[in-house]
Coordinates of C-alpha atoms in Angstrom, one line a residue:
X40 CA 56.8 -24.0 63.6
X41 CA 61.3 -20.3 63.8
X42 CA 63.1 -20.4 60.6
X43 CA 63.1 -24.0 59.5
X44 CA 66.2 -24.3 57.4
X45 CA 67.5 -21.6 55.1
X46 CA 65.5 -18.6 54.0
X47 CA 66.3 -19.4 50.4
X48 CA 65.7 -22.9 49.3
X49 CA 66.8 -24.5 46.0
X50 CA 65.5 -22.8 42.9
X51 CA 65.0 -24.9 39.9
X52 CA 65.3 -24.0 36.2
X53 CA 61.5 -24.5 35.8
X54 CA 60.9 -21.4 38.0
X55 CA 61.5 -19.0 35.1
X56 CA 59.0 -20.8 32.9
X57 CA 56.4 -20.8 35.6
X58 CA 56.9 -17.2 36.5
X59 CA 56.6 -16.2 32.9
X60 CA 52.9 -17.2 33.0
X61 CA 52.3 -14.3 35.3
X62 CA 50.0 -14.4 38.4
X63 CA 46.6 -15.7 38.6
X64 CA 46.6 -18.9 36.4
X65 CA 43.6 -18.6 34.1
X66 CA 42.5 -15.3 32.4
X67 CA 39.1 -13.8 32.1
X68 CA 37.4 -14.1 28.7
X69 CA 35.8 -10.7 29.1
X70 CA 37.0 -7.8 27.0
X71 CA 39.1 -5.1 28.4
X72 CA 36.2 -2.6 28.2
X73 CA 33.8 -5.0 30.0
X74 CA 36.3 -5.6 32.7
X75 CA 37.0 -2.0 33.2
X76 CA 33.3 -1.3 33.5
X77 CA 33.2 -3.7 36.4
X78 CA 36.2 -2.3 38.1
X79 CA 38.5 -5.0 36.8
X80 CA 41.2 -5.6 34.2
X81 CA 41.5 -7.6 31.0
X82 CA 43.2 -10.4 33.0
X83 CA 40.1 -10.8 35.3
X84 CA 41.7 -9.2 38.4
X85 CA 39.6 -6.5 40.1
X86 CA 41.1 -3.0 40.4
X87 CA 38.6 -2.0 43.0
X88 CA 41.2 -1.8 45.8
X89 CA 44.0 -0.2 43.7
X90 CA 46.1 2.0 46.0
X91 CA 45.4 0.0 49.1
X92 CA 48.4 -1.2 51.2
X93 CA 48.1 -4.3 53.3
X94 CA 50.2 -5.2 56.3
X95 CA 51.1 -8.9 56.7
X96 CA 52.9 -11.0 59.3
X97 CA 54.0 -14.6 58.9
X98 CA 56.6 -17.1 60.3
X99 CA 60.1 -16.7 59.0
X100 CA 60.1 -19.7 56.8
X101 CA 60.8 -20.4 53.1
X102 CA 57.1 -20.2 52.4
X103 CA 56.9 -16.6 53.7
X104 CA 60.1 -15.6 52.0
X105 CA 58.9 -16.9 48.7
X106 CA 55.5 -15.3 49.1
X107 CA 57.3 -12.0 49.7
X108 CA 59.2 -12.4 46.5
X109 CA 56.0 -13.1 44.5
X110 CA 54.1 -10.1 45.9
X111 CA 55.0 -7.8 43.0
X112 CA 52.9 -10.1 40.8
X113 CA 49.9 -9.5 43.0
X114 CA 50.5 -5.7 43.1
X115 CA 50.8 -5.6 39.3
X116 CA 47.5 -7.4 38.9
X117 CA 45.4 -5.6 41.5
X118 CA 47.2 -2.4 42.4
X119 CA 47.3 -3.5 46.0
X120 CA 50.6 -3.3 47.9
X121 CA 51.6 -5.8 50.6
X122 CA 54.2 -5.2 53.3
X123 CA 55.3 -8.6 54.6
X124 CA 56.9 -9.0 58.0
X125 CA 58.7 -12.2 58.8
X126 CA 59.1 -13.3 62.4
X127 CA 59.9 -16.4 64.5
X128 CA 56.9 -18.6 65.6
X129 CA 56.8 -17.1 69.1
X130 CA 57.0 -13.5 67.9
X131 CA 54.2 -14.0 65.4
X132 CA 51.9 -15.0 68.3
X133 CA 53.2 -12.3 70.6
X134 CA 52.8 -9.5 68.1
X135 CA 49.4 -10.6 66.8
X136 CA 48.1 -11.0 70.4
X137 CA 49.2 -7.5 71.3
X138 CA 47.7 -6.2 68.1
X139 CA 44.4 -7.8 68.9
X140 CA 44.2 -6.9 72.6
X141 CA 45.2 -3.3 71.9
X142 CA 43.0 -3.1 68.8
X143 CA 45.8 -1.2 67.1
X144 CA 45.1 -2.6 63.6
X145 CA 48.8 -3.2 62.9
X146 CA 48.1 -6.2 60.7
X147 CA 45.5 -7.0 58.0
X148 CA 46.5 -10.5 57.1
X149 CA 48.1 -13.0 59.5
X150 CA 49.7 -16.4 58.8
X151 CA 48.6 -18.2 62.0
X152 CA 49.6 -21.6 63.4
X153 CA 46.4 -23.7 63.1
X154 CA 46.5 -24.9 66.7
X155 CA 45.6 -21.3 67.7
X156 CA 42.7 -21.0 65.4
X157 CA 40.2 -21.8 68.1
X158 CA 41.6 -19.3 70.6
X159 CA 41.7 -16.5 68.1
X160 CA 38.2 -17.3 66.7
X161 CA 36.6 -17.6 70.2
X162 CA 38.1 -14.2 71.2
X163 CA 36.9 -12.7 67.9
X164 CA 40.4 -11.6 67.0
X165 CA 39.9 -12.9 63.4
X166 CA 37.1 -12.4 60.9
X167 CA 35.2 -15.2 59.1
X168 CA 35.6 -15.4 55.3
X169 CA 32.5 -17.5 54.4
X170 CA 30.8 -14.6 52.5
X171 CA 34.0 -14.1 50.4
X172 CA 34.3 -17.7 49.6
X173 CA 30.7 -18.0 48.5
X174 CA 31.1 -15.2 46.0
X175 CA 34.9 -15.0 45.2
X176 CA 35.9 -14.9 41.5
X177 CA 39.6 -14.9 41.6
X178 CA 41.6 -16.0 38.5
X179 CA 43.2 -19.4 39.2
X180 CA 41.7 -19.9 42.7
X181 CA 39.7 -23.1 43.2
X182 CA 38.8 -23.9 46.8
X183 CA 38.3 -27.6 45.9
X184 CA 42.0 -27.8 44.9
X185 CA 43.1 -27.1 48.5
X186 CA 44.1 -30.3 50.3
X187 CA 41.0 -31.4 52.4
X188 CA 42.9 -32.1 55.6
X189 CA 44.3 -28.6 55.6
X190 CA 40.8 -27.1 55.2
X191 CA 39.6 -28.9 58.3
X192 CA 42.5 -28.3 60.6
X193 CA 43.6 -24.9 59.3
X194 CA 40.4 -23.0 58.5
X195 CA 37.3 -24.4 60.1
X196 CA 36.0 -23.5 63.6
X197 CA 32.6 -23.8 65.1
X198 CA 30.8 -24.0 61.7
X199 CA 32.6 -21.1 60.2
X200 CA 35.6 -20.7 57.9
X201 CA 38.3 -18.3 59.1
X202 CA 40.9 -18.4 56.3
X203 CA 42.8 -20.4 53.8
X204 CA 45.8 -22.7 54.4
X205 CA 49.1 -20.8 53.9
X206 CA 51.3 -23.9 53.9
X207 CA 51.1 -27.6 54.2
X208 CA 53.9 -28.4 56.7
X209 CA 53.9 -32.0 57.9
X210 CA 56.4 -34.0 59.8
X211 CA 58.2 -37.0 58.2
X212 CA 61.4 -38.9 58.5
X213 CA 64.7 -37.7 56.9
X214 CA 67.5 -40.2 56.5
X215 CA 70.9 -40.2 54.8
X216 CA 70.2 -42.5 51.9
X217 CA 73.8 -42.4 50.7
X218 CA 75.0 -43.9 54.0
X219 CA 72.1 -46.4 54.1
X220 CA 73.1 -47.6 50.6
X221 CA 76.9 -47.8 51.3
X222 CA 78.0 -51.5 51.0
X223 CA 80.4 -51.4 53.9
X224 CA 77.8 -49.8 56.2
X225 CA 75.2 -52.4 55.1
X226 CA 77.6 -55.3 55.9
X227 CA 78.5 -53.9 59.3
X228 CA 74.9 -53.3 60.2
X229 CA 73.8 -56.7 59.2
X230 CA 76.6 -58.3 61.2
X231 CA 75.6 -56.4 64.3
X232 CA 71.8 -56.4 64.2
X233 CA 71.1 -59.4 62.0
X234 CA 68.8 -57.7 59.5
X235 CA 69.3 -55.5 56.5
X236 CA 70.0 -51.8 56.7
X237 CA 67.2 -49.9 55.0
X238 CA 64.9 -47.0 55.7
X239 CA 63.4 -47.8 59.2
X240 CA 59.8 -48.7 59.3
X241 CA 59.4 -49.3 63.1
X242 CA 60.7 -47.4 66.1
X243 CA 62.9 -50.3 67.1
X244 CA 64.6 -50.2 63.7
X245 CA 64.9 -46.4 64.0
X246 CA 66.6 -46.8 67.4
X247 CA 69.0 -49.4 66.1
X248 CA 70.0 -47.3 63.2
X249 CA 70.5 -44.2 65.4
X250 CA 72.8 -46.2 67.6
X251 CA 74.6 -47.7 64.6
X252 CA 75.4 -44.4 62.9
X253 CA 76.4 -42.5 66.1
X254 CA 80.2 -42.1 65.7
X255 CA 82.9 -40.1 67.5
X256 CA 85.4 -38.0 65.7
X257 CA 88.2 -40.1 64.2
X258 CA 85.8 -43.1 63.5
X259 CA 85.1 -44.3 59.9
X260 CA 81.9 -43.5 58.2
X261 CA 81.3 -44.9 54.7
X262 CA 85.0 -45.3 54.3
X263 CA 85.9 -41.8 55.4
X264 CA 87.5 -40.7 58.6
X265 CA 85.3 -38.3 60.6
X266 CA 86.9 -35.0 61.7
X267 CA 83.9 -34.3 63.9
X268 CA 81.4 -36.4 65.8
X269 CA 78.5 -37.7 63.7
X270 CA 75.1 -38.0 65.4
X271 CA 72.8 -41.0 64.9
X272 CA 69.8 -38.7 65.2
X273 CA 69.0 -35.0 65.2
X274 CA 66.5 -34.0 67.9
X275 CA 64.8 -31.0 69.5
X276 CA 65.1 -30.9 73.3
X277 CA 64.8 -27.3 74.3
X278 CA 62.0 -26.0 76.5
X279 CA 60.1 -25.0 73.3
X280 CA 57.0 -26.0 71.4
X281 CA 59.3 -27.8 68.9
X282 CA 60.2 -30.4 71.6
X283 CA 56.5 -31.0 72.4
X284 CA 55.6 -31.5 68.8
X285 CA 58.3 -34.0 68.2
X286 CA 57.3 -36.0 71.4
X287 CA 53.7 -36.1 70.0
X288 CA 55.0 -38.0 67.0
X289 CA 56.4 -40.8 69.2
X290 CA 53.3 -40.7 71.5
X291 CA 50.7 -40.9 68.8
X292 CA 52.3 -43.9 67.1
X293 CA 52.5 -45.7 70.4
X294 CA 48.9 -45.0 71.3
X295 CA 49.5 -42.0 73.6
X296 CA 49.4 -38.3 73.3
X297 CA 47.3 -35.5 74.8
X298 CA 43.6 -36.6 74.2
X299 CA 42.1 -39.9 73.1
X300 CA 39.4 -40.0 70.4
X301 CA 36.7 -39.4 73.0
X302 CA 38.3 -36.3 74.4
X303 CA 39.8 -37.9 77.5
X304 CA 43.1 -36.6 78.8
X305 CA 45.8 -39.2 78.4
X306 CA 49.0 -37.2 78.9
X307 CA 50.2 -39.6 81.7
X308 CA 48.8 -42.8 80.2
X309 CA 51.2 -45.8 80.1
X310 CA 51.5 -45.3 76.3
X311 CA 52.5 -41.6 76.7
X312 CA 55.0 -42.5 79.4
X313 CA 56.4 -45.3 77.2
X314 CA 56.8 -42.9 74.3
X315 CA 58.7 -40.3 76.3
X316 CA 61.0 -43.0 77.7
X317 CA 61.6 -44.2 74.2
X318 CA 62.5 -40.6 73.1
X319 CA 64.8 -40.3 76.2
X320 CA 66.6 -43.4 75.0
X321 CA 67.3 -41.8 71.7
X322 CA 69.1 -38.8 73.3
X323 CA 72.3 -40.8 73.8
X324 CA 72.7 -40.8 70.0
X325 CA 71.6 -37.2 69.5
X326 CA 73.7 -34.2 68.3
X327 CA 75.7 -32.2 70.9
X328 CA 73.6 -29.5 72.5
X329 CA 70.3 -31.1 71.6
X330 CA 68.8 -29.8 74.9
X331 CA 69.1 -26.3 73.5
X332 CA 67.8 -27.3 70.0
X333 CA 64.5 -26.5 68.3
X334 CA 63.7 -27.3 64.7
X335 CA 66.2 -24.7 63.5
X336 CA 69.2 -26.5 65.0
X337 CA 67.8 -29.9 63.9
X338 CA 67.6 -28.6 60.3
X339 CA 71.1 -27.1 60.5
X340 CA 72.6 -30.5 61.7
X341 CA 70.9 -32.3 58.8
X342 CA 71.9 -29.7 56.3
X343 CA 75.5 -29.7 57.4
X344 CA 75.6 -33.5 57.0
X345 CA 76.3 -34.2 60.7
X346 CA 73.3 -36.5 61.5
X347 CA 71.9 -39.7 60.0
X348 CA 68.2 -39.5 61.0
X349 CA 65.5 -37.1 62.1
X350 CA 61.8 -36.8 62.6
X351 CA 61.3 -33.2 61.4
X352 CA 59.3 -30.9 59.3
X353 CA 58.8 -31.5 55.6
X354 CA 59.1 -27.8 54.8
X355 CA 62.8 -28.0 55.5
X356 CA 63.3 -30.5 52.6
X357 CA 64.0 -27.7 50.2
X358 CA 66.9 -26.6 52.4
X359 CA 68.4 -30.1 52.1
X360 CA 68.4 -29.7 48.3
X361 CA 69.7 -26.2 48.3
X362 CA 72.9 -26.3 46.1
X363 CA 74.2 -23.1 47.6
X364 CA 73.8 -24.0 51.3
X365 CA 73.5 -27.7 51.8
X366 CA 76.2 -30.4 52.2
X367 CA 73.6 -33.2 51.5
X368 CA 72.1 -32.3 48.1
X369 CA 70.9 -35.6 46.6
X370 CA 72.0 -37.5 49.7
X371 CA 68.8 -37.2 51.8
X372 CA 66.0 -39.7 51.7
X373 CA 62.4 -38.8 52.8
X374 CA 59.9 -41.4 54.3
X375 CA 56.9 -41.8 56.5
X376 CA 57.3 -41.6 60.3
X377 CA 58.0 -45.1 61.8
X378 CA 55.3 -47.0 63.6
X379 CA 55.4 -49.0 66.8
X380 CA 54.8 -52.4 65.3
X381 CA 54.8 -53.8 61.8
X382 CA 51.4 -53.4 60.2
X383 CA 50.5 -50.2 62.1
X384 CA 49.2 -47.3 60.1
X385 CA 51.7 -44.4 59.8
X386 CA 50.8 -41.1 61.4
X387 CA 52.2 -37.7 60.3
X388 CA 52.0 -34.6 62.5
X389 CA 50.3 -31.8 60.6
X390 CA 51.9 -28.4 61.1
X391 CA 50.2 -26.2 58.6
X392 CA 49.5 -22.4 59.1
X393 CA 46.5 -20.5 57.8
X394 CA 46.0 -17.1 56.3
X395 CA 43.4 -15.2 58.4
X396 CA 42.1 -11.6 58.4
X397 CA 42.5 -9.5 61.6
X398 CA 39.1 -8.5 63.0
X399 CA 40.5 -4.9 63.4
X400 CA 41.5 -4.6 59.8
X401 CA 39.8 -1.9 57.8
X402 CA 40.9 -3.6 54.6
X403 CA 39.3 -7.0 55.0
X404 CA 38.1 -7.3 51.3
X405 CA 41.6 -6.5 49.9
X406 CA 43.1 -8.9 52.4
X407 CA 40.7 -11.7 51.4
X408 CA 41.7 -11.1 47.8
X409 CA 45.3 -11.5 48.7
X410 CA 44.6 -14.8 50.5
X411 CA 42.9 -16.2 47.5
X412 CA 45.7 -15.0 45.2
X413 CA 48.2 -16.8 47.4
X414 CA 46.2 -20.0 47.1
X415 CA 45.7 -19.7 43.4
X416 CA 47.1 -22.4 41.1
X417 CA 50.0 -20.5 39.5
X418 CA 51.2 -18.9 42.7
X419 CA 51.1 -22.3 44.5
X420 CA 53.1 -23.9 41.8
X421 CA 55.7 -21.1 41.9
X422 CA 55.8 -21.6 45.7
X423 CA 56.7 -25.3 45.3
X424 CA 59.2 -24.6 42.6
X425 CA 61.1 -22.2 44.8
X426 CA 61.4 -24.6 47.7
X427 CA 58.2 -23.9 49.7
X428 CA 55.2 -26.1 50.4
X429 CA 51.9 -25.4 48.7
X430 CA 48.5 -26.3 50.0
X431 CA 46.9 -27.5 46.7
X432 CA 46.6 -31.0 45.4
X433 CA 47.4 -29.9 41.8
X434 CA 50.8 -28.6 42.9
X435 CA 51.8 -31.9 44.4
X436 CA 50.7 -33.7 41.3
X437 CA 52.3 -31.3 38.9
X438 CA 54.6 -33.2 36.5
X439 CA 57.3 -30.6 36.5
X440 CA 57.5 -30.4 40.3
X441 CA 57.4 -34.2 40.6
X442 CA 60.3 -34.5 38.3
X443 CA 62.4 -31.7 40.0
X444 CA 61.7 -32.2 43.7
X445 CA 63.0 -35.5 45.3
X446 CA 60.8 -35.0 48.4
X447 CA 57.5 -34.2 46.5
X448 CA 55.9 -37.6 46.5
X449 CA 56.6 -38.1 50.2
X450 CA 55.1 -34.7 51.1
X451 CA 51.8 -35.7 49.6
X452 CA 52.0 -39.2 51.1
X453 CA 52.6 -37.7 54.6
X454 CA 49.7 -35.3 54.2
X455 CA 47.5 -38.3 53.5
X456 CA 48.6 -39.7 56.9
X457 CA 48.2 -36.4 58.7
X458 CA 46.8 -35.9 62.2
X459 CA 46.3 -32.5 63.7
X460 CA 47.1 -31.5 67.3
X461 CA 44.4 -30.0 69.5
X462 CA 43.1 -26.7 68.2
X463 CA 41.3 -25.8 71.5
X464 CA 41.5 -22.3 73.0
X465 CA 43.5 -23.8 75.8
X466 CA 46.3 -25.0 73.5
X467 CA 48.7 -22.3 74.8
X468 CA 48.5 -23.6 78.3
X469 CA 48.7 -27.2 77.2
X470 CA 51.9 -26.4 75.2
X471 CA 53.5 -24.5 78.1
X472 CA 53.0 -27.3 80.5
X473 CA 54.4 -29.9 78.1
X474 CA 57.3 -27.8 77.1
X475 CA 58.5 -27.7 80.7
X476 CA 57.9 -31.3 81.5
X477 CA 59.1 -33.0 78.3
X478 CA 62.3 -30.9 78.3
X479 CA 62.9 -31.7 81.9
X480 CA 62.9 -35.4 81.1
X481 CA 65.1 -35.1 78.0
X482 CA 67.6 -33.1 80.0
X483 CA 67.7 -35.6 82.9
X484 CA 65.9 -33.4 85.4
X485 CA 62.8 -35.6 85.9
X486 CA 61.6 -39.1 85.1
X487 CA 58.9 -39.6 82.5
X488 CA 56.1 -40.7 84.9
X489 CA 56.6 -37.8 87.4
X490 CA 56.8 -35.2 84.6
X491 CA 53.7 -36.4 82.7
X492 CA 51.8 -36.8 85.9
X493 CA 52.5 -33.1 86.6
X494 CA 51.5 -32.1 83.1
X495 CA 48.3 -34.1 83.4
X496 CA 47.4 -32.2 86.6
X497 CA 48.3 -28.8 85.1
X498 CA 46.3 -29.4 81.9
X499 CA 43.3 -30.7 83.9
X500 CA 43.2 -27.4 85.7
X501 CA 43.0 -25.5 82.4
X502 CA 39.6 -27.0 81.8
X503 CA 38.3 -26.5 85.4
X504 CA 37.4 -30.2 85.5
X505 CA 35.3 -30.1 82.3
X506 CA 37.1 -31.6 79.4
X507 CA 35.9 -30.9 75.9
X508 CA 33.6 -33.5 74.3
X509 CA 35.9 -33.7 71.4
X510 CA 39.4 -32.3 71.5
X511 CA 39.8 -31.0 68.0

């Protein structure tokens, strides 16, 4: 889900104190001699795999970049080296598919988008980790600390566990709170729309505010003359999975989407069509070039301070607060995704990735140890402090992180509202069809009903007329 924002997010002063504790969280109470006799160390970390070198691939995001920075801690504790390769979303899938089909064994540990978990598991490209979890004794690792929604979506398939969540990406609403609190903008908005300017709670309010803040170069914004155009909303419109996932936010909250709760295909339902028409209506307030934009360009527009609103990924919030690269430090607000009507329950699009072990790896045990280390309490806290998104409840409730990260409370709130997209083996085909049809509508090449009728037909064919009993 693709570099979301900068590769280096804001680093806070507390990082040094956190890092000073070393890796692994808690220490073993065993003596050095006892630990050595068991192939371990005085800190409780096993040395059984010392000298092993693991190959890892993950999406080029802040999470992967921070993990790469922290790897020397793992190596110091276990003697295991880890070579981390960072790649865009599409390339992670292409490279790992090629590795699996060729059985080349190029990767030991993979950070995989959760929607592909079913496909990789069904094809036996990844190995279950249930035996490891039942016997693992890793300092600082507690599987009950992992956020429950992530376990279900990111790791479980057909009664087996295939990995551990590698991040907790979830979509939420970003808005320019400095502009929303400006007295002149509040007065102008109230005069035009007859209600108060505040963080939008419904899609109608979101549309009104996108329209209101959309300004040409030369116009005034919060008392300043704009040298460049200012967009009411930053959006993704390219033929890319980013555009599909954003549409699903509008669709879910309006009662549409891909499947209903019973597994029926509803791509061309009235609610789905309505949601796509709503999104199309927003495009007149979008940033220039949005039809070529994915989440990278959306993040860039927000970070540069050239857009007022966006429905985007929470793992880019660190980029907004990056004092070295962002023009909106301290100016961005974070809130739940709007709903269709007052009183509706908010829905947040889950976008987590999961660490899995390649079935062709000859170093599965060492790879499993690395996964558990990455999910351990101390490492997860360091990940959060350096701008990434952890997968543990304790990290989101940590007092130091809560005090330092302005988006922290909203991240956990959105995770509590999370809904996952289909994890079926057919997801690749579903996504491809929707990428074409949704982008065609947003670029003016097709109307919403025609496009979603075509997508419904294409996706039906993927299942040969037999839809899954439950589209999870």
